[in-house]
Amino acid sequence: MNVQGFHHVAIQARDVERVTAFYRDLLGFPELTRHHRPDGSLRSIWVSVPGGAFLAIEAVGGTPEQAPFRHEQPGLLMLAFRIPRAEREAAVSAFTRAGISLEHETRWTVYVRDPEGNRVALSHHPED
């Protein structure tokens, strides 16, 4: 096989607009496109992720599960994005201004949740 990286990652969201705003307006991922169902309702919004991939935010009607930040259940744990070390404090400040609290922090990474509880990490590992 000749796998060359991520093409896209898809997450499901009850409030697609609110989740999109987190990734688009706070993290700075440009909106690429919107997809609608035949009845005209919003089906998904795609945002560009640096490096050539995109994040598809797909509309669903269910209620998000709220698991503890650290847990033992199999499945997707988090979306982790690379940042330069020099941008860490600006990222933390942006989260604070947006009312988003840090879930956890290590020497290299800050962890938050998007509006529906998906774990999101910004990391500069192994850059100190």
PDB file of C-alpha atoms in Angstrom:
ATOM      1  CA  MET A   1       0.000   0.000   0.000  1.00  0.00           C
ATOM      2  CA  ASN A   2       1.025   3.572  -0.616  1.00  0.00           C
ATOM      3  CA  VAL A   3      -0.748   5.462   2.185  1.00  0.00           C
ATOM      4  CA  GLN A   4       0.423   9.075   2.171  1.00  0.00           C
ATOM      5  CA  GLY A   5      -1.268  10.587   5.188  1.00  0.00           C
ATOM      6  CA  PHE A   6      -4.738  11.624   6.250  1.00  0.00           C
ATOM      7  CA  HIS A   7      -7.237  12.615   3.582  1.00  0.00           C
ATOM      8  CA  HIS A   8      -9.848  13.673   6.143  1.00  0.00           C
ATOM      9  CA  VAL A   9     -11.233  12.913   9.558  1.00  0.00           C
ATOM     10  CA  ALA A  10     -14.981  13.037  10.186  1.00  0.00           C
ATOM     11  CA  ILE A  11     -16.698  13.762  13.470  1.00  0.00           C
ATOM     12  CA  GLN A  12     -20.412  13.819  14.167  1.00  0.00           C
ATOM     13  CA  ALA A  13     -22.057  16.779  15.852  1.00  0.00           C
ATOM     14  CA  ARG A  14     -25.504  17.701  17.009  1.00  0.00           C
ATOM     15  CA  ASP A  15     -24.783  21.424  16.567  1.00  0.00           C
ATOM     16  CA  VAL A  16     -22.715  21.529  13.384  1.00  0.00           C
ATOM     17  CA  GLU A  17     -22.580  25.334  13.264  1.00  0.00           C
ATOM     18  CA  ARG A  18     -21.282  25.647  16.839  1.00  0.00           C
ATOM     19  CA  VAL A  19     -18.673  22.913  16.405  1.00  0.00           C
ATOM     20  CA  THR A  20     -17.590  24.415  13.078  1.00  0.00           C
ATOM     21  CA  ALA A  21     -17.157  27.806  14.739  1.00  0.00           C
ATOM     22  CA  PHE A  22     -14.729  26.229  17.229  1.00  0.00           C
ATOM     23  CA  TYR A  23     -12.498  24.806  14.497  1.00  0.00           C
ATOM     24  CA  ARG A  24     -12.945  27.665  12.025  1.00  0.00           C
ATOM     25  CA  ASP A  25     -13.008  30.746  14.228  1.00  0.00           C
ATOM     26  CA  LEU A  26     -10.905  29.654  17.200  1.00  0.00           C
ATOM     27  CA  LEU A  27      -8.378  27.263  15.632  1.00  0.00           C
ATOM     28  CA  GLY A  28      -8.333  29.108  12.288  1.00  0.00           C
ATOM     29  CA  PHE A  29      -9.280  26.222   9.968  1.00  0.00           C
ATOM     30  CA  PRO A  30     -10.830  27.800   6.855  1.00  0.00           C
ATOM     31  CA  GLU A  31     -14.289  26.600   5.895  1.00  0.00           C
ATOM     32  CA  LEU A  32     -14.133  24.685   2.614  1.00  0.00           C
ATOM     33  CA  THR A  33     -17.700  23.716   1.797  1.00  0.00           C
ATOM     34  CA  ARG A  34     -21.165  22.960   3.114  1.00  0.00           C
ATOM     35  CA  HIS A  35     -23.201  19.945   2.092  1.00  0.00           C
ATOM     36  CA  HIS A  36     -26.987  19.814   2.285  1.00  0.00           C
ATOM     37  CA  ARG A  37     -29.504  17.001   2.218  1.00  0.00           C
ATOM     38  CA  PRO A  38     -32.120  16.844  -0.552  1.00  0.00           C
ATOM     39  CA  ASP A  39     -34.582  18.614   1.792  1.00  0.00           C
ATOM     40  CA  GLY A  40     -32.126  21.544   2.119  1.00  0.00           C
ATOM     41  CA  SER A  41     -31.068  20.839   5.717  1.00  0.00           C
ATOM     42  CA  LEU A  42     -27.382  21.030   6.573  1.00  0.00           C
ATOM     43  CA  ARG A  43     -25.648  17.638   6.364  1.00  0.00           C
ATOM     44  CA  SER A  44     -21.989  18.612   6.934  1.00  0.00           C
ATOM     45  CA  ILE A  45     -19.412  21.375   6.934  1.00  0.00           C
ATOM     46  CA  TRP A  46     -15.818  20.723   5.922  1.00  0.00           C
ATOM     47  CA  VAL A  47     -12.913  22.795   7.277  1.00  0.00           C
ATOM     48  CA  SER A  48      -9.347  22.688   6.008  1.00  0.00           C
ATOM     49  CA  VAL A  49      -6.688  21.317   8.342  1.00  0.00           C
ATOM     50  CA  PRO A  50      -3.105  22.526   7.786  1.00  0.00           C
ATOM     51  CA  GLY A  51      -1.090  19.963   5.855  1.00  0.00           C
ATOM     52  CA  GLY A  52      -3.667  19.201   3.187  1.00  0.00           C
ATOM     53  CA  ALA A  53      -6.350  17.208   5.020  1.00  0.00           C
ATOM     54  CA  PHE A  54      -9.791  18.351   6.098  1.00  0.00           C
ATOM     55  CA  LEU A  55     -12.155  17.825   9.005  1.00  0.00           C
ATOM     56  CA  ALA A  56     -15.720  16.866   8.068  1.00  0.00           C
ATOM     57  CA  ILE A  57     -18.243  17.862  10.720  1.00  0.00           C
ATOM     58  CA  GLU A  58     -21.316  15.711  10.080  1.00  0.00           C
ATOM     59  CA  ALA A  59     -24.778  16.506  11.453  1.00  0.00           C
ATOM     60  CA  VAL A  60     -26.498  13.932  13.655  1.00  0.00           C
ATOM     61  CA  GLY A  61     -29.482  14.092  15.954  1.00  0.00           C
ATOM     62  CA  GLY A  62     -28.200  12.183  18.971  1.00  0.00           C
ATOM     63  CA  THR A  63     -26.830  13.474  22.248  1.00  0.00           C
ATOM     64  CA  PRO A  64     -23.037  13.626  22.657  1.00  0.00           C
ATOM     65  CA  GLU A  65     -21.556  11.194  25.184  1.00  0.00           C
ATOM     66  CA  GLN A  66     -19.666  12.915  27.968  1.00  0.00           C
ATOM     67  CA  ALA A  67     -16.855  10.587  29.015  1.00  0.00           C
ATOM     68  CA  PRO A  68     -14.153  11.651  31.462  1.00  0.00           C
ATOM     69  CA  PHE A  69     -11.095  13.131  29.776  1.00  0.00           C
ATOM     70  CA  ARG A  70      -9.083  10.007  30.580  1.00  0.00           C
ATOM     71  CA  HIS A  71     -10.964   6.735  30.257  1.00  0.00           C
ATOM     72  CA  GLU A  72     -10.456   3.092  29.327  1.00  0.00           C
ATOM     73  CA  GLN A  73     -12.985   2.809  26.473  1.00  0.00           C
ATOM     74  CA  PRO A  74     -11.677   1.848  23.038  1.00  0.00           C
ATOM     75  CA  GLY A  75     -12.194   4.166  20.089  1.00  0.00           C
ATOM     76  CA  LEU A  76     -11.144   7.623  19.006  1.00  0.00           C
ATOM     77  CA  LEU A  77      -9.542   9.450  21.919  1.00  0.00           C
ATOM     78  CA  MET A  78      -8.731  12.895  20.532  1.00  0.00           C
ATOM     79  CA  LEU A  79      -7.808  15.089  17.613  1.00  0.00           C
ATOM     80  CA  ALA A  80      -4.236  16.330  18.117  1.00  0.00           C
ATOM     81  CA  PHE A  81      -2.904  19.217  16.048  1.00  0.00           C
ATOM     82  CA  ARG A  82       0.688  20.468  15.796  1.00  0.00           C
ATOM     83  CA  ILE A  83       1.571  24.010  16.871  1.00  0.00           C
ATOM     84  CA  PRO A  84       4.926  25.792  17.152  1.00  0.00           C
ATOM     85  CA  ARG A  85       6.192  26.087  20.738  1.00  0.00           C
ATOM     86  CA  ALA A  86       6.202  29.875  20.384  1.00  0.00           C
ATOM     87  CA  GLU A  87       2.405  29.818  19.824  1.00  0.00           C
ATOM     88  CA  ARG A  88       1.467  27.880  22.960  1.00  0.00           C
ATOM     89  CA  GLU A  89       0.733  30.845  25.231  1.00  0.00           C
ATOM     90  CA  ALA A  90      -1.282  32.569  22.504  1.00  0.00           C
ATOM     91  CA  ALA A  91      -3.351  29.403  22.091  1.00  0.00           C
ATOM     92  CA  VAL A  92      -3.983  29.162  25.841  1.00  0.00           C
ATOM     93  CA  SER A  93      -4.969  32.851  25.915  1.00  0.00           C
ATOM     94  CA  ALA A  94      -7.357  32.363  22.980  1.00  0.00           C
ATOM     95  CA  PHE A  95      -9.038  29.451  24.766  1.00  0.00           C
ATOM     96  CA  THR A  96      -9.340  31.530  27.942  1.00  0.00           C
ATOM     97  CA  ARG A  97     -10.896  34.472  26.059  1.00  0.00           C
ATOM     98  CA  ALA A  98     -13.357  32.063  24.424  1.00  0.00           C
ATOM     99  CA  GLY A  99     -14.347  30.626  27.823  1.00  0.00           C
ATOM    100  CA  ILE A 100     -12.824  27.221  27.080  1.00  0.00           C
ATOM    101  CA  SER A 101     -11.018  25.708  30.030  1.00  0.00           C
ATOM    102  CA  LEU A 102      -7.976  23.493  29.717  1.00  0.00           C
ATOM    103  CA  GLU A 103      -8.787  19.863  30.477  1.00  0.00           C
ATOM    104  CA  HIS A 104      -5.147  18.904  30.950  1.00  0.00           C
ATOM    105  CA  GLU A 105      -1.686  20.249  30.207  1.00  0.00           C
ATOM    106  CA  THR A 106       1.737  18.673  29.811  1.00  0.00           C
ATOM    107  CA  ARG A 107       5.150  20.056  28.981  1.00  0.00           C
ATOM    108  CA  TRP A 108       4.356  19.771  25.269  1.00  0.00           C
ATOM    109  CA  THR A 109       0.592  19.758  24.912  1.00  0.00           C
ATOM    110  CA  VAL A 110      -2.587  21.575  25.963  1.00  0.00           C
ATOM    111  CA  TYR A 111      -5.885  19.697  25.935  1.00  0.00           C
ATOM    112  CA  VAL A 112      -9.399  21.126  25.601  1.00  0.00           C
ATOM    113  CA  ARG A 113     -12.801  19.966  24.402  1.00  0.00           C
ATOM    114  CA  ASP A 114     -14.757  21.264  21.466  1.00  0.00           C
ATOM    115  CA  PRO A 115     -18.370  22.369  22.082  1.00  0.00           C
ATOM    116  CA  GLU A 116     -19.670  18.780  21.942  1.00  0.00           C
ATOM    117  CA  GLY A 117     -17.009  17.273  24.173  1.00  0.00           C
ATOM    118  CA  ASN A 118     -14.542  15.913  21.608  1.00  0.00           C
ATOM    119  CA  ARG A 119     -11.019  15.985  23.003  1.00  0.00           C
ATOM    120  CA  VAL A 120      -8.680  18.338  21.144  1.00  0.00           C
ATOM    121  CA  ALA A 121      -4.945  18.685  21.727  1.00  0.00           C
ATOM    122  CA  LEU A 122      -2.489  21.314  20.523  1.00  0.00           C
ATOM    123  CA  SER A 123       1.041  19.946  20.785  1.00  0.00           C
ATOM    124  CA  HIS A 124       4.589  21.064  20.080  1.00  0.00           C
ATOM    125  CA  HIS A 125       6.149  17.693  21.009  1.00  0.00           C
ATOM    126  CA  PRO A 126       9.103  17.168  21.055  1.00  0.00           C
ATOM    127  CA  GLU A 127       9.972  20.863  20.728  1.00  0.00           C
ATOM    128  CA  ASP A 128      10.655  22.313  24.202  1.00  0.00           C
TER     129      ASP A 128
END
